[in-house]
Each structure stands twice: as C-alpha cells, then as structure tokens.
Amino acid sequence: LKNMVDGLANTYQLYDPKMIAVSTTCMAEVIGDDLHSFIQNAKDEDSVPRDFDVPFAHTPAFVGSHVDGYDNMVKGILEHFWKGQERTQIEGTINIIPGFDGFCVGNNRELKRLLDVMGVSYTLIQDASDQFDTPSDGEYRM
C-alpha cells in the first residue's frame, strides 16, 4: 500500500497529469491485491485529490498477451469515465477506438490525415502517435 500511496503522490506532483491510470502485474494478481481499495486508501492519505481520476485495470500477464492487457486498460479507462454518464449522439462525428498497434505512429497519423481530407469529424481514443516522437533528452514533455 505504501508503494501505491508514494507512487501516486510522486507521479501527481512531478508530472501534473490529468489522470493516472493504474494496472496490475502478475504478482499483484497472484496475491489478489484489491486495486480499487488500494487507490481509495491512497486518496484517503491525500496522495492525490479525492476527485482526481485514477482509472485502473487488472492486467495479469498469465492471462492472454500484452494485447489483452492493453485492451483491459483501455476498457478500464473508458468505464471509469463513463460512470454516471448518459449516452448522447453527436451528429456528423465518429469515435475511433483502435486496438493495440505497434505501428500507431504511422497508422494513426495516416488515419487522421485521411479523415481530415474527407472532412470527417472524429475523436481518436488513445492516440500516442505524437508522444513517440518526443526526444529522450532528460526533459519531460507531452
């Protein structure tokens, strides 16, 4: 629990993120750690504000592959933000939720380029294409 409290606090203070997504590892799954309770306890100890978004997912490596873990995390994030919401339809726009893609930099950029050329309004969930171009020079930037 102390690692969760310290990890959330350090991440929140150092990076000033909009959310912190948490996933499990094999050992946490074997032990049976209660991730939801760990996050609540960390919030109770003020490592992050109580209303700060900390979506989570169970991602044991002994179940499926890294693709399954990725899908579980995306699902966990979407479910976290969907709670209490009602479905509304926005005319003339589409949502795109791509799966795990080792070539997302080129694929997402080309997908966005094509949609822009066609004049399609879209929301692309978990687009990491720009972050992968960030240089490793010791300076944090998103």
PDB file of C-alpha atoms in Angstrom:
ATOM      1  CA  LEU A   1       0.000   0.000   0.000  1.00  0.00           C
ATOM      2  CA  LYS A   2       2.827   2.422   0.801  1.00  0.00           C
ATOM      3  CA  ASN A   3       4.188   1.975  -2.721  1.00  0.00           C
ATOM      4  CA  MET A   4       0.776   2.897  -4.177  1.00  0.00           C
ATOM      5  CA  VAL A   5       0.474   5.955  -1.918  1.00  0.00           C
ATOM      6  CA  ASP A   6       4.008   7.135  -2.714  1.00  0.00           C
ATOM      7  CA  GLY A   7       3.772   6.279  -6.413  1.00  0.00           C
ATOM      8  CA  LEU A   8       0.544   8.201  -6.948  1.00  0.00           C
ATOM      9  CA  ALA A   9       1.820  11.172  -4.920  1.00  0.00           C
ATOM     10  CA  ASN A  10       5.147  11.329  -6.771  1.00  0.00           C
ATOM     11  CA  THR A  11       3.531  10.989 -10.190  1.00  0.00           C
ATOM     12  CA  TYR A  12       0.919  13.624  -9.392  1.00  0.00           C
ATOM     13  CA  GLN A  13       3.475  16.132  -8.065  1.00  0.00           C
ATOM     14  CA  LEU A  14       6.163  15.552 -10.683  1.00  0.00           C
ATOM     15  CA  TYR A  15       4.093  15.402 -13.874  1.00  0.00           C
ATOM     16  CA  ASP A  16       0.852  17.264 -13.021  1.00  0.00           C
ATOM     17  CA  PRO A  17      -1.199  14.765 -15.084  1.00  0.00           C
ATOM     18  CA  LYS A  18      -4.899  14.954 -15.918  1.00  0.00           C
ATOM     19  CA  MET A  19      -5.256  11.349 -14.704  1.00  0.00           C
ATOM     20  CA  ILE A  20      -3.113   8.426 -13.591  1.00  0.00           C
ATOM     21  CA  ALA A  21      -4.049   5.008 -14.974  1.00  0.00           C
ATOM     22  CA  VAL A  22      -3.024   2.032 -12.824  1.00  0.00           C
ATOM     23  CA  SER A  23      -2.640  -1.566 -13.948  1.00  0.00           C
ATOM     24  CA  THR A  24      -1.630  -4.717 -12.135  1.00  0.00           C
ATOM     25  CA  THR A  25       1.246  -7.111 -12.688  1.00  0.00           C
ATOM     26  CA  CYS A  26       1.462 -10.878 -12.362  1.00  0.00           C
ATOM     27  CA  MET A  27       2.457 -10.775  -8.705  1.00  0.00           C
ATOM     28  CA  ALA A  28      -0.386  -8.449  -7.709  1.00  0.00           C
ATOM     29  CA  GLU A  29      -2.833 -10.761  -9.459  1.00  0.00           C
ATOM     30  CA  VAL A  30      -1.404 -13.911  -7.849  1.00  0.00           C
ATOM     31  CA  ILE A  31      -1.560 -12.299  -4.404  1.00  0.00           C
ATOM     32  CA  GLY A  32      -5.039 -10.984  -5.150  1.00  0.00           C
ATOM     33  CA  ASP A  33      -4.402  -7.306  -4.420  1.00  0.00           C
ATOM     34  CA  ASP A  34      -7.579  -5.227  -4.270  1.00  0.00           C
ATOM     35  CA  LEU A  35      -6.604  -2.421  -6.630  1.00  0.00           C
ATOM     36  CA  HIS A  36      -9.769  -0.391  -6.047  1.00  0.00           C
ATOM     37  CA  SER A  37      -9.186  -0.377  -2.265  1.00  0.00           C
ATOM     38  CA  PHE A  38      -5.501   0.482  -2.705  1.00  0.00           C
ATOM     39  CA  ILE A  39      -6.428   3.509  -4.808  1.00  0.00           C
ATOM     40  CA  GLN A  40      -9.117   4.591  -2.313  1.00  0.00           C
ATOM     41  CA  ASN A  41      -6.657   4.268   0.585  1.00  0.00           C
ATOM     42  CA  ALA A  42      -4.089   6.309  -1.331  1.00  0.00           C
ATOM     43  CA  LYS A  43      -6.705   9.025  -1.856  1.00  0.00           C
ATOM     44  CA  ASP A  44      -7.613   8.839   1.845  1.00  0.00           C
ATOM     45  CA  GLU A  45      -3.944   9.529   2.609  1.00  0.00           C
ATOM     46  CA  ASP A  46      -4.038  12.550   0.263  1.00  0.00           C
ATOM     47  CA  SER A  47      -1.524  11.240  -2.264  1.00  0.00           C
ATOM     48  CA  VAL A  48      -3.870  12.645  -4.921  1.00  0.00           C
ATOM     49  CA  PRO A  49      -7.055  14.725  -4.553  1.00  0.00           C
ATOM     50  CA  ARG A  50     -10.188  12.672  -3.846  1.00  0.00           C
ATOM     51  CA  ASP A  51     -11.820  13.802  -7.101  1.00  0.00           C
ATOM     52  CA  PHE A  52      -8.700  13.061  -9.188  1.00  0.00           C
ATOM     53  CA  ASP A  53      -9.228  10.404 -11.861  1.00  0.00           C
ATOM     54  CA  VAL A  54      -7.356   7.145 -11.253  1.00  0.00           C
ATOM     55  CA  PRO A  55      -8.823   4.528 -13.607  1.00  0.00           C
ATOM     56  CA  PHE A  56      -7.477   1.013 -13.220  1.00  0.00           C
ATOM     57  CA  ALA A  57      -7.475  -2.421 -14.797  1.00  0.00           C
ATOM     58  CA  HIS A  58      -6.429  -5.944 -13.952  1.00  0.00           C
ATOM     59  CA  THR A  59      -3.756  -6.946 -16.457  1.00  0.00           C
ATOM     60  CA  PRO A  60      -2.232 -10.279 -15.422  1.00  0.00           C
ATOM     61  CA  ALA A  61       0.431 -11.466 -17.859  1.00  0.00           C
ATOM     62  CA  PHE A  62      -0.579 -15.087 -17.324  1.00  0.00           C
ATOM     63  CA  VAL A  63      -3.954 -14.415 -18.970  1.00  0.00           C
ATOM     64  CA  GLY A  64      -3.667 -13.744 -22.688  1.00  0.00           C
ATOM     65  CA  SER A  65      -0.964 -11.477 -24.058  1.00  0.00           C
ATOM     66  CA  HIS A  66       0.135  -7.851 -23.910  1.00  0.00           C
ATOM     67  CA  VAL A  67      -2.684  -7.101 -26.346  1.00  0.00           C
ATOM     68  CA  ASP A  68      -5.240  -8.350 -23.808  1.00  0.00           C
ATOM     69  CA  GLY A  69      -3.625  -6.218 -21.107  1.00  0.00           C
ATOM     70  CA  TYR A  70      -3.759  -3.172 -23.359  1.00  0.00           C
ATOM     71  CA  ASP A  71      -7.420  -3.822 -24.167  1.00  0.00           C
ATOM     72  CA  ASN A  72      -8.231  -4.287 -20.455  1.00  0.00           C
ATOM     73  CA  MET A  73      -6.583  -0.966 -19.614  1.00  0.00           C
ATOM     74  CA  VAL A  74      -8.425   0.906 -22.369  1.00  0.00           C
ATOM     75  CA  LYS A  75     -11.681  -0.669 -21.183  1.00  0.00           C
ATOM     76  CA  GLY A  76     -10.886   0.304 -17.577  1.00  0.00           C
ATOM     77  CA  ILE A  77     -10.258   3.919 -18.580  1.00  0.00           C
ATOM     78  CA  LEU A  78     -13.420   4.135 -20.679  1.00  0.00           C
ATOM     79  CA  GLU A  79     -15.554   2.534 -17.942  1.00  0.00           C
ATOM     80  CA  HIS A  80     -14.097   4.930 -15.362  1.00  0.00           C
ATOM     81  CA  PHE A  81     -15.096   7.992 -17.346  1.00  0.00           C
ATOM     82  CA  TRP A  82     -18.437   6.519 -18.448  1.00  0.00           C
ATOM     83  CA  LYS A  83     -19.798   6.000 -14.890  1.00  0.00           C
ATOM     84  CA  GLY A  84     -22.847   8.161 -14.320  1.00  0.00           C
ATOM     85  CA  GLN A  85     -22.974   9.336 -17.923  1.00  0.00           C
ATOM     86  CA  GLU A  86     -25.831   9.043 -20.351  1.00  0.00           C
ATOM     87  CA  ARG A  87     -25.343   8.275 -23.994  1.00  0.00           C
ATOM     88  CA  THR A  88     -25.767  11.225 -26.304  1.00  0.00           C
ATOM     89  CA  GLN A  89     -25.380  11.110 -30.026  1.00  0.00           C
ATOM     90  CA  ILE A  90     -23.479  13.826 -31.833  1.00  0.00           C
ATOM     91  CA  GLU A  91     -24.462  14.003 -35.479  1.00  0.00           C
ATOM     92  CA  GLY A  92     -21.719  14.040 -38.078  1.00  0.00           C
ATOM     93  CA  THR A  93     -18.856  12.682 -35.960  1.00  0.00           C
ATOM     94  CA  ILE A  94     -17.379   9.266 -35.249  1.00  0.00           C
ATOM     95  CA  ASN A  95     -15.429   7.738 -32.372  1.00  0.00           C
ATOM     96  CA  ILE A  96     -12.456   5.549 -33.221  1.00  0.00           C
ATOM     97  CA  ILE A  97     -11.063   3.177 -30.601  1.00  0.00           C
ATOM     98  CA  PRO A  98      -8.113   1.387 -32.193  1.00  0.00           C
ATOM     99  CA  GLY A  99      -6.643  -1.678 -30.520  1.00  0.00           C
ATOM    100  CA  PHE A 100      -3.013  -2.355 -29.707  1.00  0.00           C
ATOM    101  CA  ASP A 101      -0.897  -1.242 -32.648  1.00  0.00           C
ATOM    102  CA  GLY A 102       2.882  -1.360 -32.704  1.00  0.00           C
ATOM    103  CA  PHE A 103       2.808   0.919 -35.742  1.00  0.00           C
ATOM    104  CA  CYS A 104       0.411   3.503 -34.283  1.00  0.00           C
ATOM    105  CA  VAL A 105       2.694   6.434 -35.091  1.00  0.00           C
ATOM    106  CA  GLY A 106       2.327   5.976 -38.830  1.00  0.00           C
ATOM    107  CA  ASN A 107      -1.082   4.321 -38.818  1.00  0.00           C
ATOM    108  CA  ASN A 108      -2.799   6.904 -36.610  1.00  0.00           C
ATOM    109  CA  ARG A 109      -1.226   9.804 -38.469  1.00  0.00           C
ATOM    110  CA  GLU A 110      -2.355   8.413 -41.807  1.00  0.00           C
ATOM    111  CA  LEU A 111      -5.834   7.666 -40.461  1.00  0.00           C
ATOM    112  CA  LYS A 112      -6.133  11.250 -39.172  1.00  0.00           C
ATOM    113  CA  ARG A 113      -4.813  12.630 -42.463  1.00  0.00           C
ATOM    114  CA  LEU A 114      -7.355  10.651 -44.481  1.00  0.00           C
ATOM    115  CA  LEU A 115     -10.244  11.629 -42.206  1.00  0.00           C
ATOM    116  CA  ASP A 116      -9.196  15.287 -42.424  1.00  0.00           C
ATOM    117  CA  VAL A 117      -9.003  15.093 -46.239  1.00  0.00           C
ATOM    118  CA  MET A 118     -12.526  13.632 -46.286  1.00  0.00           C
ATOM    119  CA  GLY A 119     -13.775  16.284 -43.863  1.00  0.00           C
ATOM    120  CA  VAL A 120     -14.846  13.707 -41.274  1.00  0.00           C
ATOM    121  CA  SER A 121     -15.191  14.912 -37.691  1.00  0.00           C
ATOM    122  CA  TYR A 122     -13.713  12.315 -35.326  1.00  0.00           C
ATOM    123  CA  THR A 123     -12.405  11.520 -31.873  1.00  0.00           C
ATOM    124  CA  LEU A 124      -9.445   9.145 -31.817  1.00  0.00           C
ATOM    125  CA  ILE A 125      -9.107   7.480 -28.423  1.00  0.00           C
ATOM    126  CA  GLN A 126      -5.579   6.677 -27.077  1.00  0.00           C
ATOM    127  CA  ASP A 127      -3.628   8.302 -29.888  1.00  0.00           C
ATOM    128  CA  ALA A 128       0.039   8.035 -28.944  1.00  0.00           C
ATOM    129  CA  SER A 129       1.403   8.983 -32.375  1.00  0.00           C
ATOM    130  CA  ASP A 130       2.846  12.347 -31.302  1.00  0.00           C
ATOM    131  CA  GLN A 131       4.271  11.206 -27.943  1.00  0.00           C
ATOM    132  CA  PHE A 132       6.534   8.659 -29.615  1.00  0.00           C
ATOM    133  CA  ASP A 133       8.357  11.487 -31.401  1.00  0.00           C
ATOM    134  CA  THR A 134       9.401  13.110 -28.119  1.00  0.00           C
ATOM    135  CA  PRO A 135      13.206  13.034 -27.815  1.00  0.00           C
ATOM    136  CA  SER A 136      14.920  11.290 -24.898  1.00  0.00           C
ATOM    137  CA  ASP A 137      16.884  14.292 -23.688  1.00  0.00           C
ATOM    138  CA  GLY A 138      16.005  14.186 -19.987  1.00  0.00           C
ATOM    139  CA  GLU A 139      13.264  16.817 -20.252  1.00  0.00           C
ATOM    140  CA  TYR A 140       9.666  15.748 -19.663  1.00  0.00           C
ATOM    141  CA  ARG A 141       7.150  16.908 -22.253  1.00  0.00           C
ATOM    142  CA  MET A 142       3.883  15.590 -23.660  1.00  0.00           C
TER     143      MET A 142
END
